[in-house]
Short mmCIF file of C-alpha atoms in Angstrom, two decimals:
data_model
loop_
_atom_site.label_atom_id
_atom_site.label_comp_id
_atom_site.label_asym_id
_atom_site.label_seq_id
_atom_site.Cartn_x
_atom_site.Cartn_y
_atom_site.Cartn_z
CA MET A 1 -219.56 -116.23 -30.63
CA LYS A 2 -218.91 -115.23 -34.24
CA GLN A 3 -217.35 -111.68 -34.10
CA GLU A 4 -217.77 -109.44 -36.99
CA GLN A 5 -214.84 -108.31 -39.23
CA ILE A 6 -214.50 -104.60 -39.10
CA LEU A 7 -211.14 -104.13 -40.84
CA LYS A 8 -209.38 -106.07 -43.49
CA VAL A 9 -205.96 -105.12 -45.08
CA GLU A 10 -204.57 -106.96 -47.88
CA GLN A 11 -201.06 -107.13 -49.28
CA LEU A 12 -200.14 -103.32 -48.00
CA VAL A 13 -197.41 -101.83 -49.55
CA LYS A 14 -195.94 -98.30 -49.01
CA SER A 15 -192.93 -96.50 -49.41
CA TYR A 16 -191.78 -92.95 -48.73
CA ASP A 17 -188.76 -93.41 -50.89
CA LYS A 18 -189.25 -95.67 -53.89
CA ASN A 19 -186.64 -97.83 -53.45
CA LYS A 20 -187.23 -98.57 -49.57
CA PRO A 21 -190.56 -99.81 -48.97
CA VAL A 22 -191.66 -99.06 -45.43
CA LEU A 23 -194.30 -101.59 -45.42
CA LYS A 24 -194.00 -104.81 -47.23
CA ASP A 25 -196.97 -106.61 -48.15
CA ILE A 26 -198.78 -106.54 -44.80
CA SER A 27 -202.34 -108.34 -44.55
CA PHE A 28 -204.11 -108.01 -41.22
CA CYS A 29 -207.87 -108.27 -39.93
CA LEU A 30 -209.29 -106.86 -36.89
CA LYS A 31 -212.45 -108.03 -35.45
CA LYS A 32 -215.27 -106.13 -33.65
CA GLY A 33 -214.25 -105.63 -30.01
CA GLU A 34 -210.58 -106.60 -30.49
CA VAL A 35 -207.73 -105.19 -29.10
CA VAL A 36 -204.61 -105.41 -31.28
CA VAL A 37 -201.36 -104.32 -30.19
CA ILE A 38 -198.54 -103.55 -32.49
CA VAL A 39 -195.01 -103.80 -31.15
CA GLY A 40 -191.82 -103.44 -32.81
CA PRO A 41 -188.29 -101.40 -33.22
CA SER A 42 -188.21 -97.81 -34.05
CA GLY A 43 -188.64 -97.63 -37.87
CA CYS A 44 -190.59 -100.90 -38.51
CA GLY A 45 -193.34 -99.36 -39.79
CA LYS A 46 -195.86 -99.26 -36.86
CA SER A 47 -196.87 -95.88 -37.26
CA THR A 48 -197.07 -95.66 -41.18
CA PHE A 49 -199.44 -98.72 -40.88
CA LEU A 50 -201.71 -96.93 -38.69
CA ARG A 51 -201.27 -93.68 -40.93
CA CYS A 52 -202.25 -95.90 -43.90
CA ILE A 53 -205.36 -97.26 -42.02
CA ASN A 54 -206.65 -93.79 -41.51
CA MET A 55 -205.74 -93.07 -44.91
CA LEU A 56 -203.55 -90.19 -43.75
CA GLU A 57 -200.78 -91.53 -46.10
CA PRO A 58 -201.11 -92.57 -49.72
CA ILE A 59 -200.58 -96.46 -50.24
CA ASP A 60 -198.42 -97.78 -53.30
CA SER A 61 -200.40 -100.84 -53.44
CA GLY A 62 -203.13 -103.13 -51.64
CA THR A 63 -206.36 -102.69 -50.08
CA ILE A 64 -208.13 -101.73 -47.21
CA TYR A 65 -211.53 -102.59 -46.14
CA PHE A 66 -213.81 -101.34 -43.47
CA LYS A 67 -216.54 -103.43 -43.07
CA ASP A 68 -216.33 -105.16 -46.59
CA GLN A 69 -216.31 -101.52 -48.31
CA VAL A 70 -213.09 -100.57 -49.88
CA ILE A 71 -211.49 -97.44 -48.44
CA ARG A 72 -209.04 -95.10 -50.26
CA ARG A 73 -207.63 -92.05 -49.57
CA GLU A 74 -208.74 -90.39 -52.99
CA GLU A 75 -212.71 -91.20 -52.62
CA LYS A 76 -214.88 -88.37 -51.81
CA ASN A 77 -216.22 -90.01 -48.71
CA VAL A 78 -212.93 -90.30 -47.03
CA HIS A 79 -213.92 -87.92 -44.20
CA GLU A 80 -217.10 -89.85 -43.44
CA ILE A 81 -215.06 -93.25 -42.88
CA ARG A 82 -212.57 -91.41 -41.15
CA GLN A 83 -215.22 -90.29 -38.48
CA LYS A 84 -215.55 -94.12 -37.61
CA ILE A 85 -211.96 -94.53 -37.49
CA GLY A 86 -210.63 -92.44 -34.43
CA MET A 87 -206.74 -91.65 -34.07
CA VAL A 88 -204.95 -90.39 -31.19
CA PHE A 89 -201.19 -89.36 -32.02
CA GLN A 90 -197.80 -89.41 -30.31
CA SER A 91 -197.45 -85.63 -30.07
CA TYR A 92 -200.05 -83.65 -28.05
CA ASP A 93 -202.31 -82.40 -31.11
CA LEU A 94 -205.11 -80.65 -29.35
CA PHE A 95 -206.02 -77.12 -31.07
CA PRO A 96 -204.16 -74.51 -29.26
CA HIS A 97 -206.74 -71.95 -29.87
CA LYS A 98 -209.55 -73.90 -28.35
CA ASN A 99 -210.07 -74.35 -24.70
CA ILE A 100 -210.80 -77.98 -23.54
CA ILE A 101 -214.30 -78.16 -24.07
CA GLY A 102 -213.85 -76.29 -27.47
CA ASN A 103 -211.51 -79.01 -28.74
CA ILE A 104 -213.86 -81.87 -27.88
CA LEU A 105 -217.19 -80.32 -29.04
CA LEU A 106 -215.34 -78.87 -32.38
CA ALA A 107 -215.81 -82.21 -34.72
CA PRO A 108 -219.17 -83.13 -33.10
CA LEU A 109 -220.61 -79.88 -34.04
CA LYS A 110 -219.19 -78.80 -37.35
CA VAL A 111 -218.97 -82.61 -38.56
CA GLN A 112 -221.75 -84.34 -37.19
CA LYS A 113 -223.91 -81.56 -36.73
CA ARG A 114 -225.08 -82.54 -33.62
CA THR A 115 -226.67 -80.36 -30.86
CA LYS A 116 -224.66 -78.41 -28.62
CA LYS A 117 -226.88 -79.40 -25.49
CA GLU A 118 -226.53 -82.96 -26.37
CA VAL A 119 -222.61 -83.17 -27.33
CA GLU A 120 -221.79 -80.67 -24.17
CA PHE A 121 -223.61 -83.31 -21.75
CA GLU A 122 -221.96 -86.29 -23.27
CA ALA A 123 -218.22 -84.32 -23.07
CA GLU A 124 -218.94 -83.63 -19.63
CA VAL A 125 -219.48 -87.11 -18.86
CA LEU A 126 -216.67 -88.16 -20.51
CA LEU A 127 -214.20 -85.73 -19.00
CA ASP A 128 -215.31 -86.38 -15.57
CA ARG A 129 -214.30 -90.21 -16.32
CA VAL A 130 -210.91 -89.25 -16.98
CA GLY A 131 -210.94 -87.03 -14.47
CA LEU A 132 -210.37 -83.56 -16.10
CA LEU A 133 -213.93 -82.10 -15.63
CA ASP A 134 -212.53 -79.21 -13.84
CA LYS A 135 -210.18 -78.43 -16.53
CA LYS A 136 -213.30 -77.89 -19.21
CA GLU A 137 -212.62 -74.37 -19.51
CA ALA A 138 -208.56 -74.45 -19.49
CA TYR A 139 -206.69 -74.07 -22.81
CA PRO A 140 -204.35 -76.75 -23.92
CA ARG A 141 -201.04 -75.14 -22.95
CA GLN A 142 -202.07 -75.21 -19.22
CA LEU A 143 -202.43 -78.85 -19.15
CA SER A 144 -199.74 -81.53 -18.75
CA GLY A 145 -199.17 -83.78 -21.30
CA GLY A 146 -200.80 -86.82 -19.75
CA GLN A 147 -203.57 -84.61 -19.48
CA LYS A 148 -203.58 -83.52 -23.00
CA GLN A 149 -203.53 -87.00 -24.07
CA ARG A 150 -206.37 -87.78 -22.12
CA VAL A 151 -208.38 -84.91 -23.58
CA ALA A 152 -207.35 -86.41 -26.90
CA ILE A 153 -208.78 -89.74 -26.41
CA VAL A 154 -212.11 -87.91 -25.13
CA ARG A 155 -212.03 -85.95 -28.22
CA SER A 156 -211.71 -88.96 -30.46
CA LEU A 157 -214.53 -90.82 -28.63
CA MET A 158 -216.95 -87.98 -28.97
CA MET A 159 -217.28 -89.11 -32.60
CA HIS A 160 -218.04 -92.71 -31.58
CA PRO A 161 -215.48 -94.43 -33.48
CA GLU A 162 -216.00 -97.91 -34.50
CA ILE A 163 -212.37 -98.34 -34.49
CA LEU A 164 -209.52 -96.25 -32.50
CA LEU A 165 -205.91 -96.12 -33.34
CA LEU A 166 -203.55 -95.32 -30.98
CA ASP A 167 -199.92 -94.34 -32.11
CA GLU A 168 -197.78 -94.38 -29.22
CA ILE A 169 -199.89 -91.96 -27.36
CA THR A 170 -197.46 -92.29 -24.29
CA ALA A 171 -193.91 -92.05 -25.92
CA ALA A 172 -193.52 -88.32 -25.56
CA LEU A 173 -194.96 -88.37 -22.02
CA ASP A 174 -192.85 -88.23 -18.68
CA PRO A 175 -192.82 -91.45 -16.84
CA GLU A 176 -195.03 -90.64 -14.10
CA MET A 177 -197.88 -89.52 -16.66
CA VAL A 178 -197.76 -92.61 -18.61
CA ARG A 179 -200.09 -94.30 -16.19
CA GLU A 180 -203.05 -92.02 -16.19
CA VAL A 181 -203.23 -92.32 -19.74
CA LEU A 182 -202.99 -95.86 -20.17
CA GLN A 183 -205.41 -96.32 -17.35
CA VAL A 184 -207.97 -95.06 -19.58
CA VAL A 185 -207.14 -97.12 -22.57
CA LEU A 186 -207.45 -100.10 -20.14
CA GLU A 187 -210.86 -99.04 -19.43
CA LEU A 188 -211.83 -98.48 -23.13
CA ALA A 189 -210.59 -101.86 -23.68
CA LYS A 190 -212.51 -103.40 -21.00
CA GLU A 191 -215.83 -101.82 -22.38
CA GLY A 192 -215.23 -103.78 -25.85
CA ASN A 193 -214.01 -100.99 -27.76
CA THR A 194 -212.13 -101.96 -30.87
CA MET A 195 -208.38 -100.77 -30.99
CA VAL A 196 -205.25 -101.40 -32.67
CA ILE A 197 -202.33 -99.42 -30.36
CA VAL A 198 -198.94 -99.04 -31.07
CA THR A 199 -196.69 -98.82 -28.11
CA HIS A 200 -193.43 -99.32 -26.45
CA GLU A 201 -195.03 -99.95 -23.04
CA MET A 202 -194.57 -103.78 -23.09
CA GLU A 203 -196.38 -104.46 -19.55
CA PHE A 204 -199.35 -102.46 -20.68
CA ALA A 205 -199.51 -104.50 -24.21
CA LYS A 206 -199.65 -107.85 -21.90
CA ALA A 207 -202.37 -106.21 -20.07
CA VAL A 208 -204.45 -104.66 -22.91
CA ALA A 209 -203.83 -107.13 -25.83
CA ASP A 210 -206.17 -109.60 -27.23
CA ARG A 211 -203.57 -110.48 -29.82
CA VAL A 212 -200.01 -108.85 -30.43
CA LEU A 213 -198.53 -108.04 -33.73
CA PHE A 214 -194.64 -108.00 -33.76
CA MET A 215 -193.21 -105.92 -36.87
CA ASP A 216 -190.09 -105.34 -38.02
CA GLU A 217 -188.95 -104.00 -41.36
CA GLY A 218 -192.18 -103.42 -42.77
CA VAL A 219 -193.46 -106.93 -42.22
CA ILE A 220 -195.60 -108.61 -39.45
CA VAL A 221 -192.93 -111.19 -38.23
CA GLU A 222 -195.11 -112.73 -35.64
CA GLU A 223 -198.81 -113.09 -34.76
CA SER A 224 -200.03 -114.29 -31.43
CA THR A 225 -201.54 -114.12 -27.93
CA PRO A 226 -200.00 -111.88 -25.46
CA GLN A 227 -199.17 -115.06 -23.32
CA GLU A 228 -197.43 -116.66 -26.18
CA PHE A 229 -195.55 -113.62 -27.39
CA PHE A 230 -194.25 -112.40 -24.06
CA HIS A 231 -193.24 -115.90 -22.63
CA SER A 232 -192.30 -117.90 -25.49
CA PRO A 233 -191.67 -115.65 -28.82
CA LYS A 234 -191.57 -117.98 -31.64
CA THR A 235 -188.92 -116.07 -33.78
CA GLU A 236 -185.36 -115.03 -32.93
CA ARG A 237 -186.03 -111.50 -34.03
CA ALA A 238 -188.93 -111.16 -31.32
CA LYS A 239 -186.82 -112.68 -28.72
CA GLN A 240 -184.01 -110.02 -29.35
CA PHE A 241 -186.35 -107.46 -29.35
CA LEU A 242 -188.07 -108.59 -26.02
CA ASN A 243 -184.42 -108.66 -24.53
CA THR A 244 -183.94 -104.88 -25.16
CA PHE A 245 -186.73 -104.42 -22.49
CA HIS A 246 -184.61 -106.24 -19.79
CA TYR A 247 -181.85 -104.68 -18.31
CA GLU A 248 -180.58 -107.64 -16.01
CA ALA A 249 -178.14 -109.06 -18.46
CA ILE A 250 -175.89 -105.90 -18.72
CA MET B 1 -189.93 -21.83 -36.43
CA ASP B 2 -193.49 -20.04 -37.01
CA PHE B 3 -195.77 -21.41 -34.72
CA GLU B 4 -198.97 -18.86 -35.90
CA PHE B 5 -198.34 -20.27 -39.29
CA ILE B 6 -198.38 -23.82 -37.94
CA GLN B 7 -201.70 -22.80 -35.97
CA SER B 8 -203.09 -21.42 -38.95
CA TYR B 9 -202.66 -24.50 -41.15
CA ILE B 10 -203.65 -27.32 -38.53
CA PRO B 11 -207.43 -27.51 -40.20
CA LEU B 12 -205.74 -28.06 -43.46
CA TYR B 13 -203.42 -30.93 -42.26
CA VAL B 14 -206.50 -32.37 -40.17
CA GLU B 15 -208.45 -32.76 -43.62
CA ALA B 16 -205.25 -34.11 -45.30
CA ALA B 17 -204.91 -36.47 -42.22
CA LYS B 18 -208.54 -37.50 -42.89
CA MET B 19 -207.55 -38.36 -46.36
CA THR B 20 -204.66 -40.17 -45.58
CA MET B 21 -206.51 -42.29 -43.13
CA LYS B 22 -209.40 -43.03 -45.58
CA ILE B 23 -207.18 -44.25 -48.25
CA SER B 24 -205.25 -46.37 -45.60
CA LEU B 25 -208.36 -47.75 -44.27
CA PHE B 26 -209.99 -48.98 -47.59
CA GLY B 27 -206.65 -49.81 -49.13
CA ILE B 28 -205.49 -51.80 -46.20
CA ALA B 29 -208.97 -53.40 -45.98
CA LEU B 30 -208.96 -54.60 -49.59
CA ALA B 31 -205.17 -55.42 -48.96
CA THR B 32 -206.23 -57.94 -46.38
CA LEU B 33 -208.73 -59.20 -48.35
CA ILE B 34 -206.76 -59.96 -51.27
CA GLY B 35 -203.99 -61.38 -48.88
CA LEU B 36 -206.43 -63.78 -47.26
CA LEU B 37 -207.58 -64.95 -50.61
CA CYS B 38 -204.33 -65.51 -52.49
CA SER B 39 -202.86 -67.37 -49.32
CA LEU B 40 -206.10 -69.61 -49.32
CA ILE B 41 -205.70 -70.42 -53.12
CA LYS B 42 -201.58 -71.32 -52.63
CA THR B 43 -202.43 -73.36 -49.74
CA LEU B 44 -205.29 -75.29 -51.35
CA LYS B 45 -203.10 -75.39 -54.36
CA ILE B 46 -206.02 -74.42 -56.76
CA PRO B 47 -204.73 -74.96 -60.52
CA ILE B 48 -204.61 -71.91 -62.77
CA LEU B 49 -205.55 -69.63 -59.83
CA LYS B 50 -202.36 -70.45 -57.97
CA SER B 51 -200.18 -69.43 -61.12
CA ILE B 52 -202.16 -66.55 -61.27
CA VAL B 53 -201.48 -65.35 -57.76
CA ILE B 54 -198.09 -66.31 -57.84
CA ILE B 55 -197.39 -64.00 -60.71
CA TYR B 56 -199.54 -60.96 -59.00
CA ILE B 57 -197.06 -61.63 -55.98
CA GLU B 58 -194.18 -61.24 -57.98
CA LEU B 59 -195.20 -58.39 -59.95
CA SER B 60 -196.69 -56.45 -57.18
CA ARG B 61 -193.57 -57.02 -54.52
CA ASN B 62 -190.87 -56.28 -57.04
CA THR B 63 -192.48 -53.30 -58.53
CA PRO B 64 -192.37 -49.85 -56.74
CA LEU B 65 -195.84 -48.69 -55.63
CA LEU B 66 -195.09 -45.17 -57.50
CA ILE B 67 -194.71 -47.00 -60.69
CA GLN B 68 -197.98 -49.00 -60.26
CA LEU B 69 -199.44 -45.48 -59.51
CA PHE B 70 -198.21 -43.89 -62.58
CA PHE B 71 -199.47 -46.87 -64.55
CA LEU B 72 -203.09 -46.41 -62.68
CA TYR B 73 -203.24 -42.72 -63.29
CA PHE B 74 -201.36 -41.92 -66.41
CA GLY B 75 -201.39 -45.40 -68.09
CA LEU B 76 -204.81 -46.46 -67.75
CA PRO B 77 -206.51 -43.46 -69.34
CA LYS B 78 -204.65 -44.15 -72.59
CA ILE B 79 -206.81 -47.08 -73.10
CA GLY B 80 -210.03 -45.49 -71.76
CA ILE B 81 -210.10 -45.96 -68.11
CA VAL B 82 -209.80 -42.79 -66.20
CA LEU B 83 -209.63 -43.39 -62.39
CA SER B 84 -209.82 -40.47 -59.78
CA SER B 85 -206.94 -39.82 -57.71
CA GLU B 86 -208.53 -41.60 -54.71
CA SER B 87 -209.57 -44.72 -56.68
CA CYS B 88 -206.14 -44.80 -57.73
CA ALA B 89 -204.72 -44.64 -54.42
CA ILE B 90 -206.86 -47.32 -52.68
CA ILE B 91 -206.44 -49.76 -55.86
CA GLY B 92 -202.79 -48.99 -55.71
CA LEU B 93 -202.50 -49.52 -52.01
CA ALA B 94 -204.55 -52.70 -52.36
CA PHE B 95 -202.19 -54.15 -55.20
CA GLN B 96 -199.36 -53.54 -53.41
CA GLY B 97 -200.24 -54.53 -49.88
CA GLY B 98 -202.26 -57.51 -51.11
CA SER B 99 -198.93 -59.47 -51.74
CA TYR B 100 -197.37 -58.62 -48.55
CA MET B 101 -200.84 -59.65 -46.68
CA ALA B 102 -200.64 -62.70 -48.77
CA GLU B 103 -196.91 -63.63 -47.97
CA ALA B 104 -197.64 -62.78 -43.96
CA PHE B 105 -200.73 -65.10 -43.87
CA ARG B 106 -198.92 -67.68 -46.01
CA THR B 107 -196.22 -67.98 -43.47
CA GLY B 108 -198.99 -68.14 -40.77
CA ILE B 109 -200.37 -71.16 -42.39
CA ASP B 110 -196.99 -72.75 -43.18
CA ASN B 111 -196.42 -72.49 -39.55
CA VAL B 112 -199.43 -74.58 -38.43
CA ALA B 113 -198.00 -78.07 -37.54
CA PRO B 114 -198.92 -80.68 -39.85
CA ILE B 115 -200.33 -82.71 -36.92
CA GLN B 116 -202.86 -80.37 -36.58
CA SER B 117 -204.24 -80.93 -40.01
CA GLU B 118 -204.04 -84.60 -39.54
CA SER B 119 -206.12 -84.67 -36.22
CA GLY B 120 -208.52 -82.56 -37.86
CA LEU B 121 -208.85 -84.92 -40.76
CA SER B 122 -208.74 -88.13 -38.40
CA LEU B 123 -211.78 -86.58 -36.49
CA GLY B 124 -213.54 -86.66 -40.13
CA PHE B 125 -213.06 -82.87 -41.24
CA THR B 126 -213.15 -82.14 -44.64
CA LYS B 127 -210.05 -80.53 -46.08
CA LYS B 128 -212.10 -77.52 -46.09
CA GLN B 129 -213.38 -77.48 -42.84
CA VAL B 130 -209.76 -78.22 -41.30
CA PHE B 131 -208.57 -75.18 -42.97
CA LEU B 132 -211.37 -73.08 -41.80
CA HIS B 133 -211.83 -74.33 -38.20
CA ILE B 134 -208.21 -75.32 -37.24
CA VAL B 135 -205.50 -74.00 -39.53
CA LEU B 136 -206.81 -70.49 -40.16
CA PRO B 137 -207.32 -69.35 -36.50
CA GLN B 138 -204.08 -70.52 -35.74
CA ALA B 139 -202.49 -68.98 -38.68
CA ILE B 140 -203.84 -65.68 -38.17
CA ALA B 141 -202.57 -65.76 -34.72
CA THR B 142 -199.20 -66.73 -35.91
CA SER B 143 -199.22 -63.90 -38.68
CA ILE B 144 -200.27 -60.84 -36.60
CA PRO B 145 -197.00 -59.46 -35.60
CA VAL B 146 -196.36 -59.45 -39.65
CA PHE B 147 -199.61 -58.21 -40.50
CA CYS B 148 -199.30 -55.39 -38.23
CA ALA B 149 -195.99 -54.45 -39.48
CA ASN B 150 -197.43 -54.43 -42.86
CA ILE B 151 -200.28 -51.98 -41.59
CA ILE B 152 -197.86 -49.38 -40.49
CA PHE B 153 -195.63 -49.84 -43.63
CA LEU B 154 -198.55 -49.32 -45.82
CA ILE B 155 -200.00 -46.23 -44.16
CA LYS B 156 -196.37 -44.99 -44.55
CA GLU B 157 -196.63 -45.82 -48.41
CA THR B 158 -199.54 -43.72 -48.51
CA SER B 159 -196.89 -40.65 -48.67
CA VAL B 160 -196.09 -41.38 -52.47
CA PHE B 161 -199.87 -40.94 -53.38
CA SER B 162 -199.29 -37.13 -53.74
CA ALA B 163 -197.76 -37.74 -56.93
CA VAL B 164 -201.20 -38.68 -58.46
CA ALA B 165 -202.57 -35.47 -57.08
CA LEU B 166 -204.21 -36.70 -53.95
CA ALA B 167 -204.78 -34.03 -51.16
CA ASP B 168 -203.12 -36.41 -48.72
CA LEU B 169 -200.81 -35.08 -45.82
CA MET B 170 -197.72 -35.27 -48.04
CA PHE B 171 -199.21 -33.42 -50.38
CA VAL B 172 -200.47 -30.48 -48.19
CA ALA B 173 -196.96 -30.23 -47.17
CA LYS B 174 -195.37 -29.98 -50.46
CA ASP B 175 -197.94 -27.39 -51.47
CA LEU B 176 -197.25 -25.13 -48.23
CA ILE B 177 -193.53 -25.47 -49.24
CA GLY B 178 -194.31 -24.56 -52.66
CA ILE B 179 -196.37 -21.41 -51.97
CA TYR B 180 -194.90 -20.19 -48.84
CA TYR B 181 -191.15 -21.50 -48.63
CA LYS B 182 -192.20 -22.48 -45.10
CA THR B 183 -190.34 -25.75 -45.16
CA ASP B 184 -189.24 -26.37 -41.57
CA GLU B 185 -192.89 -25.58 -40.30
CA ALA B 186 -194.50 -27.83 -43.28
CA LEU B 187 -192.11 -30.84 -42.53
CA PHE B 188 -192.62 -30.31 -38.78
CA MET B 189 -196.24 -30.75 -39.32
CA LEU B 190 -196.09 -33.70 -41.52
CA VAL B 191 -194.10 -35.25 -38.96
CA ILE B 192 -196.18 -34.62 -35.89
CA ALA B 193 -199.04 -35.68 -38.19
CA TYR B 194 -197.75 -39.04 -39.33
CA LEU B 195 -196.87 -39.76 -35.69
CA ILE B 196 -200.37 -39.18 -34.34
CA ILE B 197 -201.85 -41.31 -36.67
CA LEU B 198 -199.17 -44.05 -36.42
CA LEU B 199 -198.21 -44.23 -32.90
CA PRO B 200 -201.69 -45.08 -31.41
CA ILE B 201 -201.91 -47.91 -34.16
CA SER B 202 -198.34 -49.26 -33.35
CA LEU B 203 -199.27 -49.29 -29.56
CA ILE B 204 -202.25 -51.14 -30.16
CA CYS B 205 -200.37 -53.78 -32.48
CA THR B 206 -197.62 -54.36 -29.57
CA TRP B 207 -200.43 -54.90 -27.22
CA ILE B 208 -202.25 -57.31 -29.65
CA GLU B 209 -198.72 -59.04 -30.39
CA ARG B 210 -198.25 -59.64 -26.49
CA ARG B 211 -201.45 -61.40 -26.36
CA VAL B 212 -200.98 -63.83 -28.96
CA ARG B 213 -197.16 -64.18 -28.58
CA TYR B 214 -196.23 -68.10 -28.79
CA ALA B 215 -199.59 -68.37 -30.44
CA GLY B 216 -200.32 -68.61 -26.31
CA PHE B 217 -204.18 -68.86 -26.53
CA GLY B 218 -205.91 -68.36 -23.17
CA ASN B 219 -202.76 -67.31 -21.33
CA THR B 220 -200.56 -64.03 -21.41
CA SER B 221 -197.58 -65.39 -19.81
CA PRO B 222 -195.11 -67.43 -21.69
CA VAL B 223 -195.53 -70.54 -19.17
CA SER B 224 -196.28 -73.98 -20.55
CA GLY B 225 -197.38 -77.20 -19.39
CA ASN B 226 -195.31 -80.68 -19.98
#
């Protein structure tokens, strides 16, 4: 089966401070239906990489292609491309002034100009799937962190993105809420959604990934299947990183 | 205290109060519009206009309202622009209030977390849509306490308009003092009149502030989820 390439990044360099590049020459390619998990120590540039893909950050050099089309933050059509690249962030980013259904419907109504009846039906189906249909009229502040993140995922899905970027979406959650969110993501993966996931949940990464990227100090150090990466990492740095998740040695 | 005197001049105060409220209403409405426009221009960083806004805000905030009024009332006629007392008062209040309102809204806009804009952008909103649908509603909610304080401040500021012969509350009080030497009575009625206008506004403001505190949309108590 020949899979269509949906995203390609070539020699991406990004720095916040001129002398200290956060991303050094990143090249990456993503196929339709593929789930890529990016792991690595804090500050290695994982989140910045996702933000660059979504054009939230200006880049120093390099090229990003979305389906053979070069995408640039400066282009006029940037908002049209972004509709096809959904993103969920670490901090709960629901709009506090809108209730749950309002949060979910805002973009489909205002950006895509779809009819209210149609999108409301779709929203209810999705909310039901993540088990939050009864929270439809609630406001974000009345929800737990895990519930908010599930709503944020639904809000992204409503735009029918071709790629979903998940930036440490469980990192700010209480442990007991992590599972309910990751379960939703696992289901999305099973359905064949294309996703790039940054996470610190190694067991989840193992379960969901088609491919694992290990980043450190702004470069992709290792790229392999989850089996390979978690059982026999090739590089010393990856081994060290994976060891930090084991407590037997302490 | 001569209560008969007070009683007989109540109608005069009522008329004057109407004038004060009329000027306040138009002046503050205009000030709010100017404030919104200025904060918008500053936020969107529109070149040239942004510099004009900065100059306006500094000029407006750092000169007394009375001087601004004198400029309108005594200065402009010298170049052939003659404005009535009422127009001067409304323009003056709008000019002064605009900068205060602009800063109130500006603070509100700055207080909206950047992640809010980013999640809007990543949903495919344009920058303008993000501002209109996501940033502005939250900014307005957080700027309401300062906005309310500004309203009360500006209504009180109208007391200087008697200097340009506007028949407002202060003007009437000064008049009565000048004609009858009834200083106690005139000032007593003045204080009461301002209280009658301002207290309800102040109470309404407190009520609204309580509603939107912590930008707690959809909830009146400061309880929050995880």
